Amino acid sequence: PGPPSVPPSPEAVAIRKEAAGMYATLIALCAEDAPMQIKARNDLGKCLNDAGDLPGAIAVFEKARDDASAKGLHAMECKALMGLSFATARSRDLPGGIALMRQVLQVAEKLDAEGQDGRLEMELVALGHLSVLTVMGKQFDDATEVVARLCAAGKAKSERVGKATTEELLAQRVKSRLYFEMKDLKVAGEAARAVIALANGDGGLLAGGAMVENFEVPLAVKASEAMLKEIGDA
């Protein structure tokens, strides 16, 4: 969330706009308020957000949220709220984006615990986004609580699946960033070392040259190594 550091190329924007047009056509073909139409609205909102049409994205996500809520489709409602949070934060309304991401956690309580779109997974995703937003906003009291919940949820997922997970690693990365910003270099260093251990230790995500689908894992390791060097220099 937040303004991208590097704007997308004109070609990438054109592709996203073309995709947005296709989703708009699909929405028109679907029955009103049908689950497929709501999903298509969420996909359209993401395309518009990526293309930089933030007012358009916000309007689409609001409609998807309202329709999903009315139909009791709470997983789709959560996804619409997440998209709405991103677009709102990118529109220079970070407090509004944070408030919307907190709503995701409230709606997620209505979901069954298990499953890809279940409560546990939805809460984990929302906590990850909320932790980044609160750290960005330097709301350190709130961020400390959210990051603690995120780290606990990430560790619980690793325990459920019996191996290190991307979610646990990225939670530690956010924790290191938070405590570095708060000038608590001891805790920041511990979290940075945890990132590296989860990646490169026995059974780690990158152990033995393993590849992971989430490109953020090697980036998190590199950033953690740089942070440890900076802490050592300090």
JSON list of N, CA and C in Angstrom, two decimals, residues 1 27 47 51 53 76 82 103-104 154 175 183-184:
[
{"chain": "A", "resi": 1, "resn": "PRO", "atom": "N", "xyz": [0.82, -1.21, 0.00]},
{"chain": "A", "resi": 1, "resn": "PRO", "atom": "CA", "xyz": [0.00, 0.00, 0.00]},
{"chain": "A", "resi": 1, "resn": "PRO", "atom": "C", "xyz": [0.86, 1.26, 0.00]},
{"chain": "A", "resi": 27, "resn": "ILE", "atom": "N", "xyz": [-18.65, -8.10, -15.78]},
{"chain": "A", "resi": 27, "resn": "ILE", "atom": "CA", "xyz": [-19.62, -7.65, -14.78]},
{"chain": "A", "resi": 27, "resn": "ILE", "atom": "C", "xyz": [-20.98, -7.41, -15.42]},
{"chain": "A", "resi": 47, "resn": "CYS", "atom": "N", "xyz": [-7.32, -4.01, -10.85]},
{"chain": "A", "resi": 47, "resn": "CYS", "atom": "CA", "xyz": [-6.76, -3.50, -12.11]},
{"chain": "A", "resi": 47, "resn": "CYS", "atom": "C", "xyz": [-6.74, -1.97, -12.12]},
{"chain": "A", "resi": 51, "resn": "ALA", "atom": "N", "xyz": [-3.52, 0.48, -12.17]},
{"chain": "A", "resi": 51, "resn": "ALA", "atom": "CA", "xyz": [-3.38, 1.43, -13.28]},
{"chain": "A", "resi": 51, "resn": "ALA", "atom": "C", "xyz": [-3.34, 2.87, -12.80]},
{"chain": "A", "resi": 53, "resn": "ASP", "atom": "N", "xyz": [-5.92, 4.48, -11.31]},
{"chain": "A", "resi": 53, "resn": "ASP", "atom": "CA", "xyz": [-7.25, 5.12, -11.27]},
{"chain": "A", "resi": 53, "resn": "ASP", "atom": "C", "xyz": [-7.83, 4.87, -9.87]},
{"chain": "A", "resi": 76, "resn": "MET", "atom": "N", "xyz": [-15.54, -12.55, 0.35]},
{"chain": "A", "resi": 76, "resn": "MET", "atom": "CA", "xyz": [-15.48, -11.55, -0.71]},
{"chain": "A", "resi": 76, "resn": "MET", "atom": "C", "xyz": [-15.56, -10.14, -0.13]},
{"chain": "A", "resi": 82, "resn": "MET", "atom": "N", "xyz": [-10.08, -5.04, 1.75]},
{"chain": "A", "resi": 82, "resn": "MET", "atom": "CA", "xyz": [-8.63, -4.94, 1.59]},
{"chain": "A", "resi": 82, "resn": "MET", "atom": "C", "xyz": [-8.28, -4.04, 0.41]},
{"chain": "A", "resi": 103, "resn": "GLN", "atom": "N", "xyz": [-11.45, -3.13, 9.69]},
{"chain": "A", "resi": 103, "resn": "GLN", "atom": "CA", "xyz": [-12.77, -3.69, 9.42]},
{"chain": "A", "resi": 103, "resn": "GLN", "atom": "C", "xyz": [-12.66, -5.11, 8.85]},
{"chain": "A", "resi": 104, "resn": "VAL", "atom": "N", "xyz": [-11.59, -5.36, 8.08]},
{"chain": "A", "resi": 104, "resn": "VAL", "atom": "CA", "xyz": [-11.38, -6.72, 7.57]},
{"chain": "A", "resi": 104, "resn": "VAL", "atom": "C", "xyz": [-11.32, -7.72, 8.72]},
{"chain": "A", "resi": 154, "resn": "GLY", "atom": "N", "xyz": [1.63, -15.91, 12.42]},
{"chain": "A", "resi": 154, "resn": "GLY", "atom": "CA", "xyz": [2.57, -16.52, 11.48]},
{"chain": "A", "resi": 154, "resn": "GLY", "atom": "C", "xyz": [3.22, -17.77, 12.06]},
{"chain": "A", "resi": 175, "resn": "LYS", "atom": "N", "xyz": [8.41, -6.94, 12.03]},
{"chain": "A", "resi": 175, "resn": "LYS", "atom": "CA", "xyz": [8.80, -6.67, 13.41]},
{"chain": "A", "resi": 175, "resn": "LYS", "atom": "C", "xyz": [10.16, -5.99, 13.47]},
{"chain": "A", "resi": 183, "resn": "LYS", "atom": "N", "xyz": [13.92, 2.59, 17.44]},
{"chain": "A", "resi": 183, "resn": "LYS", "atom": "CA", "xyz": [15.27, 2.69, 18.01]},
{"chain": "A", "resi": 183, "resn": "LYS", "atom": "C", "xyz": [15.58, 1.59, 19.02]},
{"chain": "A", "resi": 184, "resn": "ASP", "atom": "N", "xyz": [14.79, 0.51, 19.02]},
{"chain": "A", "resi": 184, "resn": "ASP", "atom": "CA", "xyz": [15.09, -0.64, 19.88]},
{"chain": "A", "resi": 184, "resn": "ASP", "atom": "C", "xyz": [15.89, -1.62, 19.03]}
]
